[in-house]
Amino acid sequence: MAFVKLYREKLKENYRFLDQIFKSRDIQWGVVSKMLCGNEIYLKEIIALGVKEIHDSRASNLQKIKSLDPEIQTVYIKPPAKRSIEAIVRYADVSFNTEIYTIQLLSKEAQKQNKVHKIIIMIEMGDLREGVMGEELVEFYGEVLSLPNIEIRGIGTNLNCLSGVMPTQDKLIQLSLYKQLIEAKFNIHIPWVSGGTSVAIPLILKNARPMAVNHFRIGEALFFGKDLFTGETIEGMYNDVFKLYSEIIEITEKPDTPTGELGENVAGNTFSIEQTEDFGRTSLRAILDIGLLDMQPQYISPEDGDITIIDASSDMLVIDISYSKKEYKVGDLVSFNLKYMAALYLLNSDYIEKKIE
């Protein structure tokens, strides 16, 4: 069985690095755990770091977090669906919202549960995912203020997740101006101005963040140490908190070119044969016990740089080990570094064992 391994000490170092960045700048932050897909083994590792606030996009995952540590502040990071209102109020201390109708439902349910439910009002700032349009924000805010059992914890925005719009100093200044406008209009204080996710870390490191933006939601940087502006690893962080290991189940010298009438494979791709100088070449191919059911090949890369990924079917991955300096044999493990989307697939698969180093 293929498995994913979390390296505990690397996770701890990444957490310490980020916590120092935020604490030294008087910024509050929470860990985004949605990539862990509710895996209790890994959620316990996050809680053991001393995390006080965890964000997720599944109410069932927040339920697990509350069962592990009721004191952790849980945040639901997408606008709630109507059918999940009861669970959101029960298991999320805070939720992100963009619809008056939904907040009215949260208000009614919070009254039933005798709770005060906190919300973040998300503002559209160019990425075209969730968010209230800026010109409608003041009226929207005024309507929410009158609802019982609802506390507006703050305002926020989301960038880069859909259209790839990057957070800039100008974007965060604009978010700060919304805070000033609302506070002046309603004579209130807004505790949180949530400026985004891991993609904003380079701005924070450059001290280009407006001081009013005082809250962030961090997942990818914690687990992969990635600067999402450059694609490089942030200096002082680890990019391999998670690794994939898969076992070789066959090694055979085979032609590079298939033979027979060609059609679409299981993924809907068609192999094309070109008469090049490499036509007729063979390679030493290894088959691994993992496939498209569990991951997508474009999101993983072999630690052995001399290995090439050829392709995958539903349950098997084919690699070329012809040029590797290591003499692989059947039963050996091949290790892979992961991108964010690879970890998301793997951790959501019941067929991939989860381990801790």
Short mmCIF file of C-alpha atoms in Angstrom, two decimals:
data_model
loop_
_atom_site.label_atom_id
_atom_site.label_comp_id
_atom_site.label_asym_id
_atom_site.label_seq_id
_atom_site.Cartn_x
_atom_site.Cartn_y
_atom_site.Cartn_z
CA MET A 1 0.00 0.00 0.00
CA ALA A 2 1.22 3.49 -0.84
CA PHE A 3 1.42 5.90 2.08
CA VAL A 4 1.90 9.56 2.95
CA LYS A 5 4.29 10.49 5.73
CA LEU A 6 4.22 13.70 7.77
CA TYR A 7 7.59 14.80 9.16
CA ARG A 8 6.77 16.16 12.60
CA GLU A 9 9.93 18.17 13.26
CA LYS A 10 9.72 19.91 9.89
CA LEU A 11 6.11 20.82 10.60
CA LYS A 12 7.13 22.22 13.99
CA GLU A 13 9.91 24.32 12.46
CA ASN A 14 7.59 25.75 9.81
CA TYR A 15 5.02 26.59 12.48
CA ARG A 16 7.62 28.30 14.68
CA PHE A 17 8.87 30.29 11.69
CA LEU A 18 5.39 31.54 10.78
CA ASP A 19 4.33 32.18 14.36
CA GLN A 20 7.39 34.40 14.87
CA ILE A 21 6.60 36.34 11.69
CA PHE A 22 3.06 37.04 12.81
CA LYS A 23 3.69 37.66 16.50
CA SER A 24 6.51 40.12 15.77
CA ARG A 25 4.09 42.14 13.63
CA ASP A 26 1.10 41.86 16.00
CA ILE A 27 -0.89 39.81 13.50
CA GLN A 28 -3.42 37.12 14.44
CA TRP A 29 -3.51 34.00 12.33
CA GLY A 30 -5.14 30.61 12.05
CA VAL A 31 -4.11 27.35 10.45
CA VAL A 32 -6.14 26.20 7.44
CA SER A 33 -6.60 22.45 7.89
CA LYS A 34 -8.80 21.61 4.89
CA MET A 35 -5.92 19.83 3.10
CA LEU A 36 -5.85 17.28 5.93
CA CYS A 37 -9.40 16.19 5.01
CA GLY A 38 -10.34 15.62 8.64
CA ASN A 39 -7.60 13.04 9.27
CA GLU A 40 -7.47 12.81 13.07
CA ILE A 41 -3.85 11.64 13.17
CA TYR A 42 -2.71 14.80 11.44
CA LEU A 43 -5.22 17.10 13.17
CA LYS A 44 -3.72 16.02 16.49
CA GLU A 45 -0.30 17.05 15.20
CA ILE A 46 -1.65 20.50 14.34
CA ILE A 47 -3.29 20.90 17.74
CA ALA A 48 -0.07 19.77 19.45
CA LEU A 49 1.72 22.77 17.92
CA GLY A 50 -0.26 25.02 20.25
CA VAL A 51 -2.61 26.31 17.57
CA LYS A 52 -5.50 28.39 18.95
CA GLU A 53 -7.49 28.84 15.75
CA ILE A 54 -8.19 26.37 12.93
CA HIS A 55 -9.96 27.06 9.64
CA ASP A 56 -11.69 24.49 7.46
CA SER A 57 -14.24 24.29 4.65
CA ARG A 58 -16.06 21.19 5.95
CA ALA A 59 -18.33 21.27 9.00
CA SER A 60 -17.55 17.60 9.68
CA ASN A 61 -13.86 18.47 9.99
CA LEU A 62 -14.63 21.27 12.43
CA GLN A 63 -16.68 18.79 14.44
CA LYS A 64 -13.60 16.55 14.72
CA ILE A 65 -11.47 19.49 15.78
CA LYS A 66 -13.95 20.45 18.51
CA SER A 67 -14.04 16.84 19.72
CA LEU A 68 -10.23 16.85 19.99
CA ASP A 69 -9.99 20.26 21.66
CA PRO A 70 -13.19 22.25 22.41
CA GLU A 71 -11.14 25.36 23.27
CA ILE A 72 -9.83 25.87 19.73
CA GLN A 73 -11.59 28.63 17.82
CA THR A 74 -13.01 27.06 14.66
CA VAL A 75 -13.62 29.05 11.48
CA TYR A 76 -15.72 27.92 8.51
CA ILE A 77 -14.05 29.49 5.48
CA LYS A 78 -16.72 29.58 2.80
CA PRO A 79 -20.29 30.89 2.67
CA PRO A 80 -22.47 28.25 4.39
CA ALA A 81 -25.00 26.23 2.42
CA LYS A 82 -28.59 26.34 3.69
CA ARG A 83 -28.56 22.64 4.61
CA SER A 84 -25.43 23.01 6.75
CA ILE A 85 -26.61 25.93 8.90
CA GLU A 86 -27.31 23.85 12.02
CA ALA A 87 -23.85 22.20 11.88
CA ILE A 88 -22.08 25.49 11.15
CA VAL A 89 -23.54 27.16 14.24
CA ARG A 90 -22.83 24.08 16.34
CA TYR A 91 -19.22 23.45 15.29
CA ALA A 92 -17.93 26.75 13.85
CA ASP A 93 -17.32 29.68 16.15
CA VAL A 94 -16.89 31.93 13.10
CA SER A 95 -18.03 31.66 9.47
CA PHE A 96 -17.32 33.61 6.27
CA ASN A 97 -20.44 35.12 4.73
CA THR A 98 -21.64 37.04 1.68
CA GLU A 99 -25.45 36.63 1.65
CA ILE A 100 -28.01 38.35 3.88
CA TYR A 101 -30.37 35.38 3.52
CA THR A 102 -27.73 32.99 4.85
CA ILE A 103 -26.83 35.24 7.77
CA GLN A 104 -30.52 35.48 8.67
CA LEU A 105 -30.62 31.68 8.81
CA LEU A 106 -27.49 31.66 10.98
CA SER A 107 -29.14 34.21 13.28
CA LYS A 108 -32.26 32.07 13.73
CA GLU A 109 -30.23 28.92 14.33
CA ALA A 110 -27.93 30.71 16.80
CA GLN A 111 -31.02 31.75 18.76
CA LYS A 112 -32.20 28.13 18.82
CA GLN A 113 -28.81 26.97 20.10
CA ASN A 114 -28.56 29.92 22.52
CA LYS A 115 -25.26 31.00 20.95
CA VAL A 116 -23.72 34.11 19.49
CA HIS A 117 -22.32 33.20 16.08
CA LYS A 118 -19.48 35.32 14.74
CA ILE A 119 -19.13 36.14 11.07
CA ILE A 120 -16.56 37.62 8.70
CA ILE A 121 -18.09 39.59 5.82
CA MET A 122 -16.08 38.76 2.72
CA ILE A 123 -15.56 41.50 0.12
CA GLU A 124 -15.05 41.00 -3.62
CA MET A 125 -11.72 42.52 -4.62
CA GLY A 126 -11.05 41.16 -8.07
CA ASP A 127 -10.55 37.40 -7.88
CA LEU A 128 -14.25 36.84 -8.63
CA ARG A 129 -14.93 34.11 -6.14
CA GLU A 130 -16.95 34.86 -2.98
CA GLY A 131 -17.49 38.42 -1.78
CA VAL A 132 -19.91 41.32 -1.40
CA MET A 133 -19.37 44.01 -4.04
CA GLY A 134 -17.67 47.07 -2.55
CA GLU A 135 -20.40 49.51 -3.52
CA GLU A 136 -22.96 47.37 -1.63
CA LEU A 137 -20.88 46.83 1.49
CA VAL A 138 -22.17 49.66 3.71
CA GLU A 139 -25.83 48.78 3.14
CA PHE A 140 -25.04 45.08 3.61
CA TYR A 141 -23.17 45.76 6.87
CA GLY A 142 -26.07 47.83 8.19
CA GLU A 143 -28.55 45.02 7.56
CA VAL A 144 -26.39 42.48 9.38
CA LEU A 145 -25.90 44.74 12.43
CA SER A 146 -29.60 44.45 13.28
CA LEU A 147 -29.64 40.63 13.39
CA PRO A 148 -29.81 38.99 16.84
CA ASN A 149 -27.19 36.46 18.00
CA ILE A 150 -24.81 37.52 15.21
CA GLU A 151 -21.52 39.25 15.96
CA ILE A 152 -19.57 40.75 13.06
CA ARG A 153 -16.04 39.71 13.86
CA GLY A 154 -14.58 41.49 10.89
CA ILE A 155 -14.21 41.89 7.15
CA GLY A 156 -11.98 39.95 4.80
CA THR A 157 -11.11 39.10 1.25
CA ASN A 158 -9.90 36.16 -0.74
CA LEU A 159 -7.40 36.46 -3.59
CA ASN A 160 -5.53 34.08 -5.92
CA CYS A 161 -7.77 31.04 -5.39
CA LEU A 162 -9.90 31.30 -8.55
CA SER A 163 -8.67 33.85 -11.08
CA GLY A 164 -5.10 34.04 -9.78
CA VAL A 165 -5.33 37.71 -8.74
CA MET A 166 -2.35 38.36 -6.47
CA PRO A 167 -2.56 40.34 -3.24
CA THR A 168 -0.74 43.65 -3.55
CA GLN A 169 -0.14 46.49 -1.18
CA ASP A 170 -2.82 48.47 -3.05
CA LYS A 171 -5.37 45.65 -2.59
CA LEU A 172 -4.73 45.49 1.14
CA ILE A 173 -4.86 49.29 1.44
CA GLN A 174 -8.26 49.15 -0.25
CA LEU A 175 -9.37 46.56 2.32
CA SER A 176 -8.13 48.88 5.10
CA LEU A 177 -10.16 51.74 3.64
CA TYR A 178 -13.31 49.60 3.80
CA LYS A 179 -12.62 49.13 7.52
CA GLN A 180 -12.28 52.90 8.03
CA LEU A 181 -15.45 53.59 6.06
CA ILE A 182 -17.55 51.13 8.04
CA GLU A 183 -16.17 52.16 11.42
CA ALA A 184 -16.88 55.83 10.65
CA LYS A 185 -20.38 55.12 9.30
CA PHE A 186 -21.58 52.93 12.18
CA ASN A 187 -19.31 54.18 14.99
CA ILE A 188 -18.05 50.69 15.73
CA HIS A 189 -14.73 48.84 15.95
CA ILE A 190 -13.92 46.00 13.56
CA PRO A 191 -11.59 43.52 15.34
CA TRP A 192 -10.41 41.53 12.30
CA VAL A 193 -9.38 42.62 8.86
CA SER A 194 -8.52 39.26 7.31
CA GLY A 195 -6.15 39.92 4.45
CA GLY A 196 -5.92 36.52 2.85
CA THR A 197 -3.99 33.28 2.78
CA SER A 198 -0.43 32.03 2.32
CA VAL A 199 -0.10 34.03 -0.89
CA ALA A 200 0.18 37.23 1.19
CA ILE A 201 3.24 36.12 3.18
CA PRO A 202 5.81 37.76 0.83
CA LEU A 203 4.10 41.11 1.43
CA ILE A 204 4.24 40.53 5.17
CA LEU A 205 7.95 39.65 5.03
CA LYS A 206 8.59 42.88 3.11
CA ASN A 207 6.58 44.83 5.71
CA ALA A 208 4.29 46.00 2.89
CA ARG A 209 1.12 45.15 4.81
CA PRO A 210 -1.09 48.04 5.96
CA MET A 211 -1.26 47.92 9.76
CA ALA A 212 -5.06 47.66 9.75
CA VAL A 213 -4.85 44.25 8.06
CA ASN A 214 -4.33 42.16 11.17
CA HIS A 215 -5.46 38.61 10.41
CA PHE A 216 -4.44 35.84 7.96
CA ARG A 217 -5.41 32.23 7.17
CA ILE A 218 -2.39 30.03 6.48
CA GLY A 219 -2.29 26.49 5.09
CA GLU A 220 -0.03 25.99 2.08
CA ALA A 221 2.91 27.93 3.53
CA LEU A 222 2.77 25.89 6.74
CA PHE A 223 2.89 22.54 4.93
CA PHE A 224 5.03 23.47 1.91
CA GLY A 225 6.99 26.59 2.89
CA LYS A 226 6.12 28.08 -0.48
CA ASP A 227 6.43 31.65 -1.70
CA LEU A 228 3.39 31.76 -4.00
CA PHE A 229 4.74 34.83 -5.82
CA THR A 230 7.98 33.17 -6.96
CA GLY A 231 7.18 29.48 -6.58
CA GLU A 232 10.35 29.08 -4.51
CA THR A 233 10.69 27.85 -0.94
CA ILE A 234 10.70 30.61 1.67
CA GLU A 235 14.16 30.83 3.21
CA GLY A 236 14.10 29.20 6.65
CA MET A 237 11.19 26.88 5.86
CA TYR A 238 10.83 23.25 4.73
CA ASN A 239 9.02 22.29 1.52
CA ASP A 240 8.75 18.58 2.34
CA VAL A 241 6.64 18.29 5.48
CA PHE A 242 4.69 15.65 3.54
CA LYS A 243 6.10 12.92 1.26
CA LEU A 244 4.51 10.13 -0.72
CA TYR A 245 5.96 6.61 -0.76
CA SER A 246 4.82 3.99 -3.26
CA GLU A 247 5.98 0.42 -3.79
CA ILE A 248 7.34 -1.03 -7.04
CA ILE A 249 5.20 -3.98 -8.15
CA GLU A 250 6.84 -4.65 -11.55
CA ILE A 251 10.11 -3.83 -13.34
CA THR A 252 10.45 -4.72 -17.03
CA GLU A 253 12.33 -3.46 -20.09
CA LYS A 254 9.59 -2.45 -22.51
CA PRO A 255 9.23 -0.54 -25.79
CA ASP A 256 8.47 3.16 -25.52
CA THR A 257 5.88 2.91 -28.28
CA PRO A 258 2.60 0.98 -27.86
CA THR A 259 1.57 -1.50 -30.52
CA GLY A 260 -1.90 -2.03 -31.93
CA GLU A 261 -4.87 0.15 -32.83
CA LEU A 262 -4.96 3.17 -30.55
CA GLY A 263 -7.96 4.75 -28.83
CA GLU A 264 -8.58 6.79 -25.70
CA ASN A 265 -7.13 5.51 -22.44
CA VAL A 266 -9.04 5.55 -19.14
CA ALA A 267 -8.19 9.22 -18.59
CA GLY A 268 -9.52 10.17 -22.03
CA ASN A 269 -6.08 10.70 -23.58
CA THR A 270 -4.93 9.35 -26.93
CA PHE A 271 -1.32 8.27 -27.52
CA SER A 272 0.17 9.53 -30.80
CA ILE A 273 3.03 7.72 -32.52
CA GLU A 274 5.70 9.82 -34.20
CA GLN A 275 8.44 8.42 -36.41
CA THR A 276 11.37 10.12 -34.70
CA GLU A 277 14.97 9.03 -34.21
CA ASP A 278 13.91 7.59 -30.84
CA PHE A 279 11.24 5.39 -32.45
CA GLY A 280 11.70 1.81 -31.33
CA ARG A 281 13.66 2.73 -28.21
CA THR A 282 13.05 0.76 -25.02
CA SER A 283 13.17 1.82 -21.38
CA LEU A 284 13.29 0.16 -18.00
CA ARG A 285 9.81 0.71 -16.66
CA ALA A 286 8.64 0.31 -13.09
CA ILE A 287 5.01 0.10 -12.05
CA LEU A 288 3.96 1.53 -8.67
CA ASP A 289 0.95 0.67 -6.55
CA ILE A 290 -0.82 4.02 -6.86
CA GLY A 291 -2.95 5.58 -9.56
CA LEU A 292 -5.40 8.27 -10.64
CA LEU A 293 -7.84 7.19 -7.97
CA ASP A 294 -5.45 8.64 -5.39
CA MET A 295 -3.43 11.37 -7.12
CA GLN A 296 -2.67 13.26 -10.34
CA PRO A 297 0.87 12.72 -11.74
CA GLN A 298 1.42 16.39 -12.57
CA TYR A 299 1.35 17.27 -8.87
CA ILE A 300 4.06 14.85 -7.70
CA SER A 301 7.80 14.69 -8.48
CA PRO A 302 10.22 11.82 -7.72
CA GLU A 303 12.89 12.60 -5.14
CA ASP A 304 15.22 10.64 -7.41
CA GLY A 305 15.77 13.24 -10.10
CA ASP A 306 16.79 10.57 -12.61
CA ILE A 307 13.30 9.05 -12.60
CA THR A 308 10.71 10.18 -15.16
CA ILE A 309 6.97 9.79 -14.69
CA ILE A 310 5.43 8.25 -17.82
CA ASP A 311 1.71 8.11 -17.03
CA ALA A 312 -0.90 6.62 -14.75
CA SER A 313 -4.04 4.53 -14.95
CA SER A 314 -6.70 4.25 -12.26
CA ASP A 315 -4.59 2.17 -9.85
CA MET A 316 -1.03 2.13 -11.23
CA LEU A 317 1.69 4.67 -11.96
CA VAL A 318 4.35 3.92 -14.58
CA ILE A 319 7.81 5.46 -14.25
CA ASP A 320 11.02 5.25 -16.29
CA ILE A 321 14.00 4.25 -14.12
CA SER A 322 16.44 3.69 -17.02
CA TYR A 323 18.77 6.50 -16.00
CA SER A 324 18.59 6.17 -12.24
CA LYS A 325 21.86 5.51 -10.44
CA LYS A 326 19.98 3.36 -7.96
CA GLU A 327 19.34 -0.29 -8.76
CA TYR A 328 15.66 -0.60 -7.96
CA LYS A 329 14.01 -3.95 -7.39
CA VAL A 330 10.44 -5.12 -6.93
CA GLY A 331 9.28 -4.26 -3.41
CA ASP A 332 11.37 -1.07 -3.15
CA LEU A 333 9.72 2.19 -2.20
CA VAL A 334 9.92 5.24 -4.46
CA SER A 335 9.50 8.59 -2.71
CA PHE A 336 7.86 11.71 -4.14
CA ASN A 337 7.71 15.36 -3.22
CA LEU A 338 4.22 16.83 -3.31
CA LYS A 339 2.53 19.96 -4.50
CA TYR A 340 -0.49 21.24 -2.60
CA MET A 341 -3.01 19.61 -4.92
CA ALA A 342 -1.21 16.27 -4.67
CA ALA A 343 -1.52 16.28 -0.90
CA LEU A 344 -5.19 17.24 -1.20
CA TYR A 345 -5.89 14.20 -3.41
CA LEU A 346 -3.81 11.81 -1.32
CA LEU A 347 -5.15 12.86 2.06
CA ASN A 348 -8.70 12.56 0.76
CA SER A 349 -8.09 8.95 -0.32
CA ASP A 350 -9.06 6.15 2.04
CA TYR A 351 -6.65 3.89 0.14
CA ILE A 352 -3.53 5.85 1.14
CA GLU A 353 -2.14 5.09 4.60
CA LYS A 354 -1.18 8.12 6.71
CA LYS A 355 1.97 7.93 8.83
CA ILE A 356 4.14 10.20 11.00
CA GLU A 357 7.92 10.36 11.12
#
